[in-house]
Coordinates of C-alpha atoms (C1' of nucleotides) in Angstrom, one line a residue:
Chain A
M1485 CA 11.0 -2.8 10.7
G1486 CA 13.0 -5.2 8.7
D1487 CA 15.2 -4.5 5.8
P1488 CA 13.1 -2.5 3.5
G1489 CA 15.2 -3.8 0.7
E1490 CA 13.7 -7.3 0.8
R1491 CA 10.2 -8.6 0.2
L1492 CA 8.8 -9.9 3.4
K1493 CA 8.9 -13.7 3.9
D1494 CA 5.9 -15.8 4.3
S1495 CA 3.5 -13.7 2.3
R1496 CA 1.3 -16.4 1.0
S1497 CA -0.9 -15.0 -1.7
H1498 CA -4.2 -15.8 -0.1
R1499 CA -7.1 -17.6 1.4
G1500 CA -7.3 -20.2 4.1
L1501 CA -5.9 -18.8 7.3
A1502 CA -2.5 -20.4 6.8
G1503 CA -0.4 -20.3 9.9
D1504 CA -1.4 -18.0 12.7
S1505 CA -4.8 -17.1 13.9
P1506 CA -5.8 -13.6 14.6
A1507 CA -5.8 -14.5 18.2
G1508 CA -2.7 -13.3 20.0
L1509 CA -3.3 -9.7 18.9
D1510 CA -3.8 -7.4 21.8
A1511 CA -5.4 -3.9 21.6
I1512 CA -2.0 -2.4 21.0
D1513 CA -1.2 -4.6 18.0
L1514 CA -4.6 -3.7 16.7
R1515 CA -3.9 0.0 16.9
L1516 CA -0.5 -0.5 15.3
L1517 CA -2.0 -2.4 12.4
E1518 CA -4.5 0.4 11.9
L1519 CA -1.9 3.1 12.0
V1520 CA 0.5 1.4 9.6
Q1521 CA -2.2 0.7 7.1
E1522 CA -3.1 4.3 7.1
E1523 CA 0.4 5.8 7.3
G1524 CA 2.8 3.3 5.8
R1525 CA 5.8 5.5 6.4
I1526 CA 5.0 6.4 10.0
T1527 CA 8.2 6.1 12.2
L1528 CA 8.5 3.6 15.0
S1529 CA 9.0 6.6 17.3
E1530 CA 5.8 8.1 16.3
L1531 CA 4.0 4.8 16.6
G1532 CA 5.5 4.6 20.1
R1533 CA 4.1 8.0 21.0
R1534 CA 0.7 7.1 19.8
V1535 CA 0.5 3.8 21.7
R1536 CA 2.6 4.8 24.7
L1537 CA 5.4 2.3 24.2
S1538 CA 9.1 2.8 23.5
P1539 CA 10.3 2.7 19.9
A1540 CA 12.1 -0.5 20.7
A1541 CA 8.9 -2.2 22.0
V1542 CA 7.0 -1.1 18.9
A1543 CA 9.8 -2.4 16.7
E1544 CA 9.5 -5.7 18.3
R1545 CA 5.7 -5.9 17.8
I1546 CA 6.0 -4.8 14.2
R1547 CA 8.7 -7.3 13.5
R1548 CA 6.4 -10.0 14.9
L1549 CA 3.5 -8.9 12.7
E1550 CA 5.8 -9.0 9.7
G1551 CA 7.3 -12.3 10.6
N1552 CA 4.1 -14.2 11.0
G1553 CA 2.7 -12.9 7.8
T1554 CA 0.1 -10.5 9.1
I1555 CA 1.9 -7.5 7.5
T1556 CA 2.9 -8.7 4.1
G1557 CA 4.7 -5.6 2.9
Y1558 CA 4.6 -1.8 2.4
A1559 CA 3.8 0.2 -0.7
A1560 CA 3.5 3.7 -2.0
L1561 CA 0.0 4.2 -3.5
V1562 CA 0.0 5.9 -6.8
S1563 CA -2.8 7.5 -8.8
P1564 CA -3.4 5.7 -12.1
A1565 CA -5.0 8.8 -13.5
H1566 CA -1.8 10.7 -12.9
L1567 CA 0.2 8.2 -14.9
G1568 CA -2.0 8.4 -18.0
Y1569 CA -4.6 5.8 -17.1
G1570 CA -7.9 7.6 -17.6
V1571 CA -10.2 4.5 -17.4
L1572 CA -10.5 1.9 -14.7
A1573 CA -12.6 -1.1 -15.4
F1574 CA -13.5 -4.6 -14.2
V1575 CA -13.5 -7.4 -16.8
R1576 CA -15.1 -10.7 -16.1
V1577 CA -14.0 -13.6 -18.3
A1578 CA -16.2 -16.7 -18.7
P1579 CA -14.2 -19.7 -19.9
R1580 CA -14.0 -20.8 -23.4
G1581 CA -12.6 -24.4 -23.4
G1582 CA -10.8 -25.6 -20.3
L1583 CA -8.0 -23.1 -20.4
T1584 CA -6.3 -23.1 -17.0
L1585 CA -4.1 -20.5 -15.6
R1586 CA -1.0 -22.5 -16.1
H1587 CA -1.3 -22.5 -19.8
P1588 CA 0.8 -20.1 -21.8
R1589 CA -2.0 -18.1 -23.3
P1590 CA -3.5 -16.9 -20.0
Q1591 CA 0.0 -16.4 -18.7
K1592 CA 0.8 -14.0 -21.5
V1593 CA -2.5 -12.1 -21.1
L1594 CA -2.0 -11.8 -17.4
A1595 CA 1.5 -10.3 -17.9
R1596 CA 0.0 -7.2 -19.5
P1597 CA 0.8 -4.2 -17.3
E1598 CA -2.7 -2.8 -17.6
I1599 CA -4.0 -5.7 -15.5
L1600 CA -3.7 -4.5 -11.9
E1601 CA -5.4 -7.5 -10.3
A1602 CA -6.4 -10.9 -11.6
H1603 CA -8.6 -13.2 -9.5
H1604 CA -9.6 -16.7 -10.3
V1605 CA -13.1 -17.2 -9.1
V1606 CA -15.8 -19.8 -8.8
G1607 CA -19.3 -18.8 -9.7
E1608 CA -20.6 -17.9 -13.1
D1609 CA -17.3 -16.4 -14.3
C1610 CA -13.9 -17.7 -14.3
W1611 CA -11.7 -14.7 -13.8
I1612 CA -12.2 -11.2 -12.7
L1613 CA -9.6 -8.6 -13.8
K1614 CA -9.2 -5.1 -12.6
V1615 CA -7.6 -3.1 -15.4
A1616 CA -6.4 0.4 -15.9
V1617 CA -6.2 1.8 -19.5
R1618 CA -5.5 5.1 -21.2
D1619 CA -8.9 5.4 -22.8
T1620 CA -11.7 3.4 -24.4
G1621 CA -9.6 2.7 -27.5
H1622 CA -6.9 1.2 -25.3
L1623 CA -9.6 -0.8 -23.5
E1624 CA -10.8 -2.2 -26.8
E1625 CA -7.3 -3.3 -27.8
L1626 CA -6.8 -5.0 -24.4
L1627 CA -10.2 -6.7 -24.6
E1628 CA -9.3 -8.1 -28.0
Q1629 CA -6.5 -10.0 -26.3
V1630 CA -8.5 -11.0 -23.2
M1631 CA -11.3 -12.3 -25.5
T1632 CA -9.0 -15.0 -26.7
L1633 CA -9.5 -16.6 -23.3
G1634 CA -13.3 -16.5 -23.2
R1635 CA -16.3 -14.3 -23.3
T1636 CA -15.8 -11.0 -21.6
T1637 CA -18.1 -8.7 -19.8
T1638 CA -16.8 -5.2 -19.0
S1639 CA -17.8 -2.7 -16.4
I1640 CA -16.3 0.8 -16.5
V1641 CA -15.7 2.4 -13.1
M1642 CA -17.2 5.8 -12.7
S1643 CA -16.3 6.4 -9.1
S1644 CA -15.0 4.4 -6.1
P1645 CA -16.7 5.4 -2.9
V1646 CA -14.6 2.9 -1.1
D1647 CA -11.2 2.7 -2.7
R1648 CA -9.3 0.7 -0.1
R1649 CA -10.5 -0.1 3.4
V1650 CA -8.2 -0.6 6.3
I1651 CA -8.6 -4.2 7.4
V1652 CA -9.6 -4.8 11.0
P1653 CA -9.2 -8.2 12.6
I1654 CA -12.4 -10.1 12.6
G1655 CA -14.4 -9.7 15.8
R1656 CA -12.6 -6.4 16.5
E1657 CA -14.6 -4.2 14.2
R1658 CA -14.9 -0.8 15.8
P1659 CA -18.0 -0.2 17.9
E1660 CA -19.5 2.8 16.1
Chain B
M390 CA 9.1 12.4 2.6
G391 CA 6.5 14.7 4.1
D392 CA 5.0 14.3 7.4
P393 CA 3.8 10.8 7.6
G394 CA 1.2 11.9 10.1
E395 CA -1.0 13.6 7.6
R396 CA -2.9 12.3 4.6
L397 CA -1.4 13.6 1.4
K398 CA -3.2 16.5 -0.2
D399 CA -4.6 16.4 -3.7
S400 CA -5.4 12.8 -3.7
R401 CA -8.5 12.9 -5.9
S402 CA -10.2 9.6 -5.8
H403 CA -10.1 8.8 -9.5
R404 CA -10.5 9.1 -13.2
G405 CA -10.0 11.9 -15.5
L406 CA -6.3 13.0 -15.4
A407 CA -7.1 15.9 -13.1
G408 CA -4.1 18.1 -12.8
D409 CA -0.7 17.0 -14.1
S410 CA 0.0 14.8 -17.1
P411 CA 2.4 11.9 -16.9
A412 CA 4.8 13.9 -18.9
G413 CA 7.5 15.6 -16.9
L414 CA 8.6 12.3 -15.5
D415 CA 12.1 11.4 -16.4
A416 CA 13.7 8.0 -16.2
I417 CA 14.8 8.6 -12.6
D418 CA 11.3 9.5 -11.5
L419 CA 10.1 6.4 -13.1
R420 CA 12.5 4.2 -11.3
L421 CA 11.7 6.0 -8.0
L422 CA 8.0 5.3 -8.5
E423 CA 8.7 1.7 -9.2
L424 CA 10.9 1.4 -6.1
V425 CA 8.5 3.0 -3.7
Q426 CA 5.6 1.0 -4.9
E427 CA 7.5 -2.2 -4.2
E428 CA 9.2 -1.1 -1.0
G429 CA 7.0 1.5 0.6
R430 CA 9.4 2.0 3.5
I431 CA 12.6 2.3 1.6
T432 CA 14.7 5.1 2.9
L433 CA 15.6 8.2 0.9
S434 CA 19.2 7.3 1.3
E435 CA 18.7 3.9 -0.1
L436 CA 16.7 5.4 -3.0
G437 CA 19.6 7.7 -3.6
R438 CA 22.0 4.9 -3.8
R439 CA 19.9 3.0 -6.3
V440 CA 19.4 5.9 -8.6
R441 CA 22.8 7.6 -7.9
L442 CA 21.5 10.8 -6.5
S443 CA 22.0 12.5 -3.2
P444 CA 19.3 11.8 -0.5
A445 CA 18.4 15.5 -0.7
A446 CA 17.8 15.3 -4.4
V447 CA 15.6 12.2 -4.0
A448 CA 13.7 13.8 -1.3
E449 CA 12.9 16.7 -3.6
R450 CA 11.7 14.5 -6.3
I451 CA 9.5 12.4 -4.0
R452 CA 8.1 15.6 -2.5
R453 CA 7.1 16.7 -6.0
L454 CA 5.5 13.3 -6.8
E455 CA 3.5 13.5 -3.6
G456 CA 2.6 17.2 -4.1
N457 CA 1.2 16.8 -7.6
G458 CA -0.9 13.8 -6.6
T459 CA 1.1 11.1 -8.4
I460 CA 1.9 9.4 -5.1
T461 CA -1.3 9.5 -3.0
G462 CA -0.1 7.9 0.1
Y463 CA 1.7 5.0 1.8
A464 CA 0.3 1.8 3.3
A465 CA 1.3 -1.3 5.1
L466 CA -0.3 -4.3 3.3
V467 CA -1.9 -6.8 5.5
S468 CA -3.1 -10.3 4.9
P469 CA -6.9 -10.7 5.3
A470 CA -6.5 -14.4 5.9
H471 CA -4.3 -13.7 8.9
L472 CA -6.9 -11.5 10.5
G473 CA -9.6 -14.0 10.3
Y474 CA -11.0 -13.4 6.8
G475 CA -11.0 -16.8 5.2
V476 CA -13.0 -15.9 2.1
L477 CA -12.5 -13.1 -0.4
A478 CA -15.3 -12.4 -2.9
F479 CA -16.6 -10.0 -5.5
V480 CA -20.2 -9.1 -5.3
R481 CA -21.9 -7.4 -8.2
V482 CA -25.1 -5.5 -7.4
A483 CA -27.7 -4.7 -10.1
P484 CA -29.9 -1.8 -9.1
R485 CA -33.4 -2.3 -7.7
G486 CA -35.2 1.0 -8.0
G487 CA -33.1 4.1 -8.5
L488 CA -31.2 4.0 -5.2
T489 CA -28.1 6.3 -5.6
L490 CA -25.0 6.2 -3.5
R491 CA -26.0 9.3 -1.6
H492 CA -29.0 7.7 -0.1
P493 CA -28.8 6.5 3.5
R494 CA -29.3 2.8 2.8
P495 CA -26.3 2.4 0.5
Q496 CA -24.3 4.5 2.8
K497 CA -25.0 2.2 5.7
V498 CA -24.2 -0.9 3.6
L499 CA -20.9 0.6 2.3
A500 CA -19.8 1.3 5.8
R501 CA -19.5 -2.4 6.7
P502 CA -15.9 -3.2 7.4
E503 CA -16.1 -6.3 5.3
I504 CA -16.3 -4.2 2.2
L505 CA -12.7 -3.5 1.1
E506 CA -13.6 -1.7 -2.1
A507 CA -16.8 -0.4 -3.6
H508 CA -16.9 0.8 -7.2
H509 CA -19.8 2.4 -9.0
V510 CA -19.8 1.2 -12.5
V511 CA -21.6 1.5 -15.8
G512 CA -22.4 -1.6 -17.7
E513 CA -24.9 -4.2 -16.8
D514 CA -24.3 -3.9 -13.1
C515 CA -24.4 -0.9 -10.8
W516 CA -21.8 -1.6 -8.2
I517 CA -18.9 -4.0 -7.8
L518 CA -17.8 -4.8 -4.2
K519 CA -14.7 -6.5 -3.1
V520 CA -15.4 -8.1 0.2
A521 CA -13.5 -10.1 2.8
V522 CA -15.5 -12.4 5.2
R523 CA -14.8 -15.0 7.8
D524 CA -16.6 -17.8 6.1
T525 CA -19.5 -18.6 3.9
G526 CA -21.9 -18.1 6.8
H527 CA -20.6 -14.7 7.3
L528 CA -20.9 -14.1 3.5
E529 CA -24.5 -15.1 3.6
E530 CA -25.2 -12.6 6.4
L531 CA -23.5 -9.8 4.5
L532 CA -25.3 -10.6 1.3
E533 CA -28.6 -10.4 3.1
Q534 CA -27.9 -6.8 3.8
V535 CA -26.4 -6.0 0.4
M536 CA -29.5 -7.6 -1.3
T537 CA -31.6 -4.7 0.1
L538 CA -29.9 -2.7 -2.6
G539 CA -30.5 -4.9 -5.6
R540 CA -30.0 -8.3 -7.1
T541 CA -26.5 -9.6 -6.2
T542 CA -24.2 -12.0 -8.0
T543 CA -21.3 -13.3 -6.0
S544 CA -18.0 -14.8 -7.1
I545 CA -15.8 -16.4 -4.5
V546 CA -12.0 -15.9 -5.1
M547 CA -10.0 -19.1 -5.2
S548 CA -6.6 -17.5 -6.0
S549 CA -5.2 -14.3 -7.1
P550 CA -2.4 -14.7 -9.7
V551 CA -2.1 -11.0 -9.8
D552 CA -2.7 -9.5 -6.5
R553 CA -1.5 -6.0 -7.0
R554 CA 0.6 -4.8 -10.0
V555 CA 3.0 -2.0 -9.8
I556 CA 1.7 0.8 -11.9
V557 CA 4.0 2.1 -14.7
P558 CA 3.3 5.4 -16.5
I559 CA 1.6 4.8 -19.7
G560 CA 3.9 4.6 -22.7
R561 CA 6.8 3.6 -20.4
E562 CA 5.9 -0.1 -19.9
R563 CA 9.1 -2.1 -19.7
P564 CA 10.4 -3.5 -22.9
E565 CA 10.4 -7.2 -22.0
Chain C
dT499 C1' 17.9 20.9 -9.9
dA500 C1' 21.7 19.0 -7.6
dT501 C1' 25.3 18.8 -4.0
dG502 C1' 27.6 18.8 0.7
dA503 C1' 27.7 19.8 5.5
dA504 C1' 25.7 19.9 10.0
dA505 C1' 22.1 19.4 13.4
dG506 C1' 18.4 16.9 14.9
dA507 C1' 15.5 12.7 14.8
dG508 C1' 15.2 7.9 14.4
dC509 C1' 16.9 3.1 14.6
dT510 C1' 19.2 -1.1 16.5
dG511 C1' 21.5 -4.1 19.7
dG512 C1' 22.7 -5.2 24.3
dG513 C1' 21.9 -5.3 29.2
dC514 C1' 18.5 -5.3 32.7
dA515 C1' 13.8 -5.3 35.1
Chain D
dT72 C1' 7.7 -8.0 27.1
dG73 C1' 9.4 -3.8 27.8
dC74 C1' 12.8 0.0 29.0
dC75 C1' 17.1 2.6 28.6
dC76 C1' 21.5 3.7 26.7
dA77 C1' 25.1 4.1 23.1
dG78 C1' 26.5 4.2 18.5
dC79 C1' 25.2 4.7 14.0
dT80 C1' 22.0 5.9 10.1
dC81 C1' 18.6 8.8 8.1
dT82 C1' 16.3 13.2 7.3
dT83 C1' 16.1 18.0 6.7
dT84 C1' 17.7 22.4 5.8
dC85 C1' 20.7 25.8 4.0
dA86 C1' 24.4 27.8 1.4
dT87 C1' 26.3 27.1 -3.0
dA88 C1' 26.8 25.9 -7.8

DNA sequence: TATGAAAGAGCTGGGCA
DNA sequence: TGCCCAGCTCTTTCATA
């Protein structure tokens, strides 16, 4: 499964079906994708047992999925709450002036470790940030800095019924 | 690193520092957390080399982090674009009537595979959904269903400068 | 908590169907 | 594409500090 010591190549950051189409995935690839999304550290042997293929054959398929950018990496998932982040929130930022992402001020704000995700969006806002902070006081301090970029609107997360859904290739969603 | 075949125990879905505090993490735990977040399939031996500890000692520390809920699991990261999802968007839903999450209608909507994350928030909206869809036509179809829950506001993601930040225990953010 | 040794499981590369 | 085999690496456990 590649050298775990390097980032995978070809992990474009988003949109636009760059490169390969979802076609070319057979039912076994599908199942493998599902399994590795759920159990990132599952062994090739175990995968082989589940899909009835030899470890070597599975390794080859996984290597292909990594190589063409379908699998972009592997990660341990950690609980923000256990690391001192008691509050999760979404902050929407509506532009003030024509500040683009390349300018130094946004760069500096986006570098803050509390910002888990930052998305540049069209629509009525400009950016959507997902942030984790210690408490509301901490949130206030963070917002002061974010507000230098534009008008902010904050929504504090109470619960997350869907935290992270396994992605299934389009057209292959499970028949319930 | 535990049986990869089971979900980790004690992975509360969020907020509120349930259980253990971030204290009790020494510099080595910190480094391990960073490494496994970046390279989810790194071996215990390799971790041992990087932090200068025996594989057995690393295994023990990782087991502790998993056991107390700091590490909640492992996952392969996949590219939605490579699986046919050309459009990523955030949909905010403002309540219409007092529909709670436990009711069957929201349950059915949240079950749609296009919904990658669903957060229940306070603030001016009620829910924030992160969705992946094939194209704008597909988005329209999805929104028709989501609109049964309330007024929706959609923001289409153009780029994600911060896709997923490694979480660092609070108070231990890296001195730049 | 950490280490080292030993046994078992898993991985990788090459040859072949 | 996939299988098997051989050699090597990784994991796990246990005794010991």
